[in-house]
């Protein structure tokens, strides 16, 4: 099975080629709300997660909320 | 009769309590829950950080259960570019256009960089964000932020985390009297009387984090500051008396007892 290398919050991860953002989100068991992500500096709206395919060397920032003033 | 502050609109939120609670520095997420309940605050700020399975979910669930308005911030951003991406992620994660915009210049003062702040405010307002702009206590910058599209202007009383109170009350008064948008005093509050003072100067709310989360008894301080902010607002609306130089008795002079004058009929 062919894989691609991506990074999530600075850590490298391998994922099956042609996986979508939705596939990744389900693999990571993320909650339904309160998270968001950007790929290579662009925010990917939740409504497009199923159609956006991850490419080799994509850099993903995955965020949620934390305590803060 | 029990007077309460009237409802106020900040961006997309309508709230009654004049305390916006910053969650930074709390000993645990459970304490945040208790502080929100103790203070009656209806709007709380959060930071946007890399996802962490345990802590991220726990805080999100607490805020969802309490049905408070969540105000994400861009704390830690040093330029407009970082702040704009953080803002877009925040909107996507929380489904709100409200945003506390912080663009700081350095980590020693944590004071805003006005140039980056103005650029980011204008761009985010054009993208449909309701920008709550954290700014210095400079009346000129405050006005410029309003003109760039800020929905709420949030001048500091003193640097973040110092608890030094309001160092330049006259500037805060000028900002308030010149503003067409709500003014929230952000940063510097150390105790309840600082919150009252901010409200007496005409601010529409106070944003408080460290003074509550780092108090010896956070819940008690949360209630004290919430009450103090409401008290200051009521005092502002009720109207303080003009200041005088010399004393002026409030009791009437007429009708005083007199030990020296005898009735005329006795002469």
Short mmCIF file of C-alpha atoms in Angstrom, two decimals:
data_model
loop_
_atom_site.label_atom_id
_atom_site.label_comp_id
_atom_site.label_asym_id
_atom_site.label_seq_id
_atom_site.Cartn_x
_atom_site.Cartn_y
_atom_site.Cartn_z
CA UNK A 1 0.00 0.00 0.00
CA UNK A 2 1.43 3.36 -1.02
CA UNK A 3 1.80 5.97 1.71
CA UNK A 4 2.59 9.68 1.91
CA UNK A 5 4.45 11.51 4.63
CA UNK A 6 2.73 14.44 6.32
CA UNK A 7 3.44 16.41 9.47
CA UNK A 8 0.89 17.18 12.14
CA UNK A 9 1.81 19.88 14.63
CA UNK A 10 5.46 19.25 13.88
CA UNK A 11 5.38 15.43 14.18
CA UNK A 12 5.81 13.29 11.07
CA UNK A 13 3.16 10.71 10.22
CA UNK A 14 2.53 8.32 7.36
CA UNK A 15 -0.89 8.03 5.83
CA UNK A 16 -2.31 5.97 2.98
CA UNK A 17 -1.99 7.75 -0.36
CA UNK A 18 -5.11 9.61 -1.54
CA UNK A 19 -6.49 9.88 2.01
CA UNK A 20 -8.76 12.85 2.56
CA UNK A 21 -8.69 15.23 5.52
CA UNK A 22 -11.86 13.50 6.72
CA UNK A 23 -10.00 10.13 6.68
CA UNK A 24 -7.22 11.64 8.77
CA UNK A 25 -9.65 13.23 11.22
CA UNK A 26 -11.41 9.91 11.72
CA UNK A 27 -8.09 8.08 12.11
CA UNK A 28 -7.06 10.56 14.82
CA UNK A 29 -10.46 10.18 16.54
CA UNK A 30 -10.97 13.92 16.74
CA UNK A 31 -14.11 15.34 18.36
CA UNK A 32 -16.87 16.72 16.14
CA UNK A 33 -16.54 20.28 17.33
CA UNK A 34 -13.96 22.64 18.75
CA UNK A 35 -11.10 21.76 16.39
CA UNK A 36 -9.80 23.24 13.15
CA UNK A 37 -6.88 22.69 10.86
CA UNK A 38 -4.74 24.43 8.29
CA UNK A 39 -2.67 22.78 5.57
CA UNK A 40 0.48 24.63 4.51
CA UNK A 41 -0.86 27.82 6.08
CA UNK A 42 -4.41 27.75 4.66
CA UNK A 43 -7.43 26.93 6.78
CA UNK A 44 -9.42 23.95 5.49
CA UNK A 45 -13.13 24.46 6.27
CA UNK A 46 -14.87 21.46 7.78
CA UNK A 47 -17.33 21.41 4.87
CA UNK A 48 -14.46 20.47 2.52
CA UNK A 49 -12.70 17.86 4.69
CA UNK A 50 -14.09 14.95 2.69
CA UNK A 51 -12.93 16.32 -0.66
CA UNK A 52 -9.45 17.63 0.22
CA UNK A 53 -6.81 14.95 -0.49
CA UNK A 54 -3.59 15.00 1.51
CA UNK A 55 -0.37 15.26 -0.46
CA UNK A 56 3.17 14.20 0.38
CA UNK A 57 4.91 16.70 2.70
CA UNK A 58 1.73 18.54 3.64
CA UNK A 59 2.26 20.44 6.88
CA UNK A 60 -0.84 20.35 9.04
CA UNK A 61 -1.56 22.58 11.99
CA UNK A 62 -4.35 21.11 14.10
CA UNK A 63 -5.73 23.39 16.80
CA UNK A 64 -8.27 23.58 19.55
CA UNK A 65 -8.87 25.88 22.50
CA UNK A 66 -6.69 26.26 25.56
CA UNK A 67 -6.77 28.40 28.68
CA UNK A 68 -5.90 31.97 27.81
CA UNK A 69 -6.65 35.58 28.72
CA UNK B 1 -35.37 47.30 44.42
CA UNK B 2 -32.28 45.60 43.08
CA UNK B 3 -30.66 47.49 40.18
CA UNK B 4 -28.80 45.38 37.65
CA UNK B 5 -26.72 46.51 34.66
CA UNK B 6 -28.69 46.61 31.42
CA UNK B 7 -27.85 44.21 28.61
CA UNK B 8 -24.96 45.19 26.37
CA UNK B 9 -24.02 43.97 22.89
CA UNK B 10 -20.43 43.03 22.14
CA UNK B 11 -20.04 41.85 18.55
CA UNK B 12 -22.37 38.87 18.15
CA UNK B 13 -22.98 38.45 21.90
CA UNK B 14 -25.50 40.04 24.22
CA UNK B 15 -24.53 39.92 27.89
CA UNK B 16 -25.61 41.39 31.19
CA UNK B 17 -22.59 40.72 33.41
CA UNK B 18 -19.91 43.36 32.99
CA UNK B 19 -17.12 40.88 33.69
CA UNK B 20 -15.48 39.13 30.74
CA UNK B 21 -13.45 36.30 32.18
CA UNK B 22 -10.01 35.41 30.89
CA UNK B 23 -9.28 31.74 31.51
CA UNK B 24 -5.48 32.04 31.43
CA UNK B 25 -3.58 30.94 34.51
CA UNK B 26 -6.30 28.85 36.16
CA UNK B 27 -5.04 25.89 38.20
CA UNK B 28 -7.36 23.50 36.32
CA UNK B 29 -10.29 23.39 33.93
CA UNK B 30 -12.52 22.44 36.85
CA UNK B 31 -11.59 25.72 38.57
CA UNK B 32 -12.55 27.56 35.38
CA UNK B 33 -15.98 25.98 35.60
CA UNK B 34 -16.35 27.05 39.22
CA UNK B 35 -15.10 30.57 38.53
CA UNK B 36 -17.62 31.04 35.72
CA UNK B 37 -20.42 29.82 37.98
CA UNK B 38 -19.28 31.95 40.94
CA UNK B 39 -18.95 35.14 38.89
CA UNK B 40 -21.97 34.81 36.59
CA UNK B 41 -19.71 35.87 33.71
CA UNK B 42 -21.34 35.27 30.33
CA UNK B 43 -18.31 35.70 28.10
CA UNK B 44 -14.94 33.99 28.48
CA UNK B 45 -11.74 34.17 26.49
CA UNK B 46 -9.66 31.22 25.33
CA UNK B 47 -6.39 30.86 23.45
CA UNK B 48 -5.92 28.89 20.23
CA UNK B 49 -3.22 26.27 20.55
CA UNK B 50 -2.14 22.97 18.99
CA UNK B 51 -4.65 20.24 19.70
CA UNK B 52 -4.14 18.22 22.84
CA UNK B 53 -6.61 15.31 23.25
CA UNK B 54 -7.26 15.60 27.01
CA UNK B 55 -7.11 19.30 27.91
CA UNK B 56 -8.62 20.68 24.68
CA UNK B 57 -11.72 18.51 24.89
CA UNK B 58 -12.26 19.05 28.59
CA UNK B 59 -12.25 22.86 28.34
CA UNK B 60 -14.45 22.86 25.23
CA UNK B 61 -17.05 20.65 26.93
CA UNK B 62 -17.16 22.80 30.06
CA UNK B 63 -17.73 26.00 28.08
CA UNK B 64 -20.37 24.30 25.94
CA UNK B 65 -22.23 23.01 29.01
CA UNK B 66 -22.21 26.42 30.68
CA UNK B 67 -23.50 28.07 27.46
CA UNK B 68 -21.14 31.03 27.78
CA UNK B 69 -20.03 33.13 24.83
CA UNK B 70 -16.55 31.97 23.92
CA UNK B 71 -14.21 34.73 22.79
CA UNK B 72 -11.11 33.24 21.14
CA UNK B 73 -7.95 35.31 21.23
CA UNK B 74 -4.80 35.58 19.16
CA UNK B 75 -2.51 35.67 22.20
CA UNK B 76 1.11 35.00 21.34
CA UNK B 77 0.91 36.48 17.82
CA UNK B 78 3.59 39.01 16.92
CA UNK B 79 2.39 40.08 13.50
CA UNK B 80 -0.77 40.49 11.45
CA UNK B 81 -0.10 37.38 9.36
CA UNK B 82 0.03 35.03 12.36
CA UNK B 83 -2.96 36.74 13.95
CA UNK B 84 -5.09 36.41 10.81
CA UNK B 85 -4.40 32.68 10.41
CA UNK B 86 -5.06 32.11 14.12
CA UNK B 87 -8.31 34.07 13.81
CA UNK B 88 -9.45 31.98 10.84
CA UNK B 89 -8.68 28.75 12.71
CA UNK B 90 -10.55 30.06 15.75
CA UNK B 91 -13.62 30.92 13.70
CA UNK B 92 -13.60 27.49 12.09
CA UNK B 93 -13.23 25.70 15.44
CA UNK B 94 -15.75 27.76 17.42
CA UNK B 95 -18.18 29.00 14.75
CA UNK B 96 -18.09 32.57 16.00
CA UNK B 97 -17.01 35.78 14.31
CA UNK B 98 -16.11 37.32 17.66
CA UNK B 99 -12.36 37.59 18.09
CA UNK B 100 -10.09 39.17 20.66
CA UNK B 101 -7.24 40.45 18.54
CA UNK B 102 -3.88 40.58 20.26
CA UNK B 103 -0.78 41.43 18.29
CA UNK B 104 2.03 42.05 20.71
CA UNK B 105 5.35 43.76 20.10
CA UNK B 106 7.62 41.94 22.56
CA UNK B 107 7.39 39.49 25.43
CA UNK B 108 8.74 41.87 28.08
CA UNK B 109 5.98 44.47 27.90
CA UNK B 110 3.37 42.32 26.09
CA UNK B 111 2.16 45.64 24.75
CA UNK B 112 0.40 45.76 21.39
CA UNK B 113 2.26 46.62 18.20
CA UNK B 114 -0.09 49.34 16.92
CA UNK B 115 0.98 49.09 13.28
CA UNK B 116 0.42 45.34 12.99
CA UNK B 117 -2.73 45.67 15.11
CA UNK B 118 -4.29 48.27 12.80
CA UNK B 119 -3.43 46.22 9.69
CA UNK B 120 -4.86 43.04 11.20
CA UNK B 121 -8.01 44.82 12.44
CA UNK B 122 -8.78 46.20 9.01
CA UNK B 123 -8.21 42.89 7.25
CA UNK B 124 -10.16 40.82 9.77
CA UNK B 125 -13.07 43.29 9.75
CA UNK B 126 -13.16 42.94 5.95
CA UNK B 127 -13.28 39.15 6.40
CA UNK B 128 -16.40 39.52 8.56
CA UNK B 129 -14.79 39.15 11.99
CA UNK B 130 -16.13 41.11 14.96
CA UNK B 131 -12.81 42.38 16.20
CA UNK B 132 -12.29 43.09 19.90
CA UNK B 133 -8.96 44.91 19.63
CA UNK B 134 -6.58 44.75 22.58
CA UNK B 135 -4.71 48.04 22.51
CA UNK B 136 -2.58 50.46 24.45
CA UNK B 137 -4.27 53.25 26.43
CA UNK B 138 -3.69 55.68 23.55
CA UNK B 139 -6.84 57.63 22.56
CA UNK B 140 -5.55 58.20 19.02
CA UNK B 141 -4.91 54.50 18.33
CA UNK B 142 -8.24 53.63 19.94
CA UNK B 143 -10.03 55.92 17.49
CA UNK B 144 -8.05 54.57 14.55
CA UNK B 145 -9.02 51.01 15.51
CA UNK B 146 -12.68 52.02 15.55
CA UNK B 147 -12.26 53.61 12.11
CA UNK B 148 -10.58 50.41 10.83
CA UNK B 149 -13.67 48.42 11.80
CA UNK B 150 -13.09 47.22 15.38
CA UNK B 151 -16.41 46.32 17.06
CA UNK B 152 -15.00 46.67 20.56
CA UNK B 153 -11.87 48.53 21.65
CA UNK B 154 -10.02 47.12 24.65
CA UNK B 155 -7.37 49.41 26.13
CA UNK B 156 -5.04 48.10 28.80
CA UNK B 157 -5.04 49.59 32.29
CA UNK B 158 -1.43 48.45 32.76
CA UNK B 159 0.67 45.65 31.25
CA UNK B 160 -0.76 42.11 31.16
CA UNK B 161 -0.29 40.20 34.38
CA UNK B 162 1.09 43.13 36.41
CA UNK B 163 -1.99 43.84 38.52
CA UNK B 164 -0.94 47.50 38.57
CA UNK B 165 -4.47 48.76 38.00
CA UNK B 166 -5.28 51.74 35.79
CA UNK B 167 -2.08 53.76 35.35
CA UNK B 168 -3.58 56.46 33.17
CA UNK B 169 -7.24 56.97 34.05
CA UNK B 170 -7.44 60.21 32.10
CA UNK B 171 -6.51 58.41 28.88
CA UNK B 172 -9.19 55.77 29.55
CA UNK B 173 -11.73 58.56 30.12
CA UNK B 174 -10.73 60.23 26.85
CA UNK B 175 -11.01 56.92 24.97
CA UNK B 176 -14.49 56.37 26.42
CA UNK B 177 -15.77 59.85 25.75
CA UNK B 178 -14.53 59.77 22.16
CA UNK B 179 -15.79 56.27 21.29
CA UNK B 180 -18.76 55.15 19.23
CA UNK B 181 -18.06 51.46 20.02
CA UNK B 182 -18.02 49.67 23.38
CA UNK B 183 -14.84 50.04 25.44
CA UNK B 184 -13.62 47.15 27.58
CA UNK B 185 -10.75 47.63 30.00
CA UNK B 186 -8.39 44.76 29.35
CA UNK B 187 -5.28 43.90 31.36
CA UNK B 188 -3.83 45.28 34.55
CA UNK B 189 -6.70 44.77 36.96
CA UNK B 190 -5.33 43.55 40.29
CA UNK B 191 -8.35 43.57 42.56
CA UNK B 192 -12.02 44.50 42.83
CA UNK B 193 -11.57 48.27 43.24
CA UNK B 194 -9.67 48.46 39.92
CA UNK B 195 -12.70 46.96 38.17
CA UNK B 196 -15.04 49.44 39.84
CA UNK B 197 -12.78 52.32 38.84
CA UNK B 198 -12.68 51.18 35.20
CA UNK B 199 -16.47 51.08 35.10
CA UNK B 200 -16.80 54.45 36.84
CA UNK B 201 -14.56 55.88 34.11
CA UNK B 202 -17.21 54.72 31.64
CA UNK B 203 -15.91 51.40 30.35
CA UNK B 204 -18.64 48.99 29.25
CA UNK B 205 -16.97 45.93 30.81
CA UNK B 206 -13.69 44.69 32.21
CA UNK B 207 -11.70 41.68 31.04
CA UNK B 208 -9.93 39.97 33.92
CA UNK B 209 -7.79 36.83 33.98
CA UNK B 210 -4.79 36.70 36.33
CA UNK B 211 -6.37 38.76 39.14
CA UNK B 212 -8.96 35.98 39.45
CA UNK B 213 -7.19 32.82 38.32
CA UNK B 214 -4.08 33.54 40.40
CA UNK B 215 -5.83 34.85 43.52
CA UNK B 216 -5.45 32.79 46.70
CA UNK B 217 -9.16 32.06 46.46
CA UNK B 218 -10.12 32.35 42.77
CA UNK B 219 -13.85 31.77 43.27
CA UNK B 220 -14.18 34.43 45.93
CA UNK B 221 -12.18 36.90 43.85
CA UNK B 222 -14.28 36.10 40.77
CA UNK B 223 -17.43 37.02 42.66
CA UNK B 224 -15.80 40.12 44.18
CA UNK B 225 -14.67 41.45 40.80
CA UNK B 226 -17.98 40.62 39.08
CA UNK B 227 -19.88 42.52 41.77
CA UNK B 228 -17.33 45.35 41.66
CA UNK B 229 -17.71 45.75 37.90
CA UNK B 230 -21.48 45.83 38.16
CA UNK B 231 -21.28 48.30 41.06
CA UNK B 232 -18.98 50.59 39.09
CA UNK B 233 -21.34 50.52 36.11
CA UNK B 234 -24.36 51.39 38.26
CA UNK B 235 -22.39 54.22 39.91
CA UNK B 236 -21.45 55.59 36.49
CA UNK B 237 -25.07 55.53 35.34
CA UNK B 238 -26.34 56.96 38.63
CA UNK B 239 -23.85 59.85 38.30
CA UNK B 240 -21.21 60.91 40.81
CA UNK B 241 -21.49 64.30 42.51
CA UNK B 242 -19.18 67.10 41.38
CA UNK B 243 -15.93 67.34 43.35
CA UNK B 244 -15.52 70.37 45.68
CA UNK B 245 -12.53 71.90 47.40
CA UNK B 246 -14.07 72.63 50.83
CA UNK B 247 -16.47 70.63 52.95
CA UNK B 248 -20.21 71.01 52.57
CA UNK B 249 -22.50 69.70 55.31
CA UNK B 250 -25.24 67.38 54.22
CA UNK B 251 -27.29 67.92 57.41
CA UNK B 252 -29.40 71.12 57.52
CA UNK B 253 -28.30 74.07 59.71
CA UNK B 254 -31.90 74.95 60.60
CA UNK B 255 -33.37 73.42 63.73
CA UNK B 256 -30.12 73.04 65.66
CA UNK B 257 -30.41 72.90 69.44
CA UNK B 258 -29.33 76.14 71.14
CA UNK B 259 -28.16 76.19 74.77
CA UNK B 260 -27.45 79.95 75.01
CA UNK B 261 -30.60 81.78 73.88
CA UNK B 262 -33.39 82.13 76.47
CA UNK B 263 -37.08 82.67 75.42
CA UNK B 264 -37.91 86.43 75.03
CA UNK B 265 -40.78 86.22 77.60
CA UNK B 266 -38.26 85.53 80.35
CA UNK B 267 -36.61 88.99 80.08
#
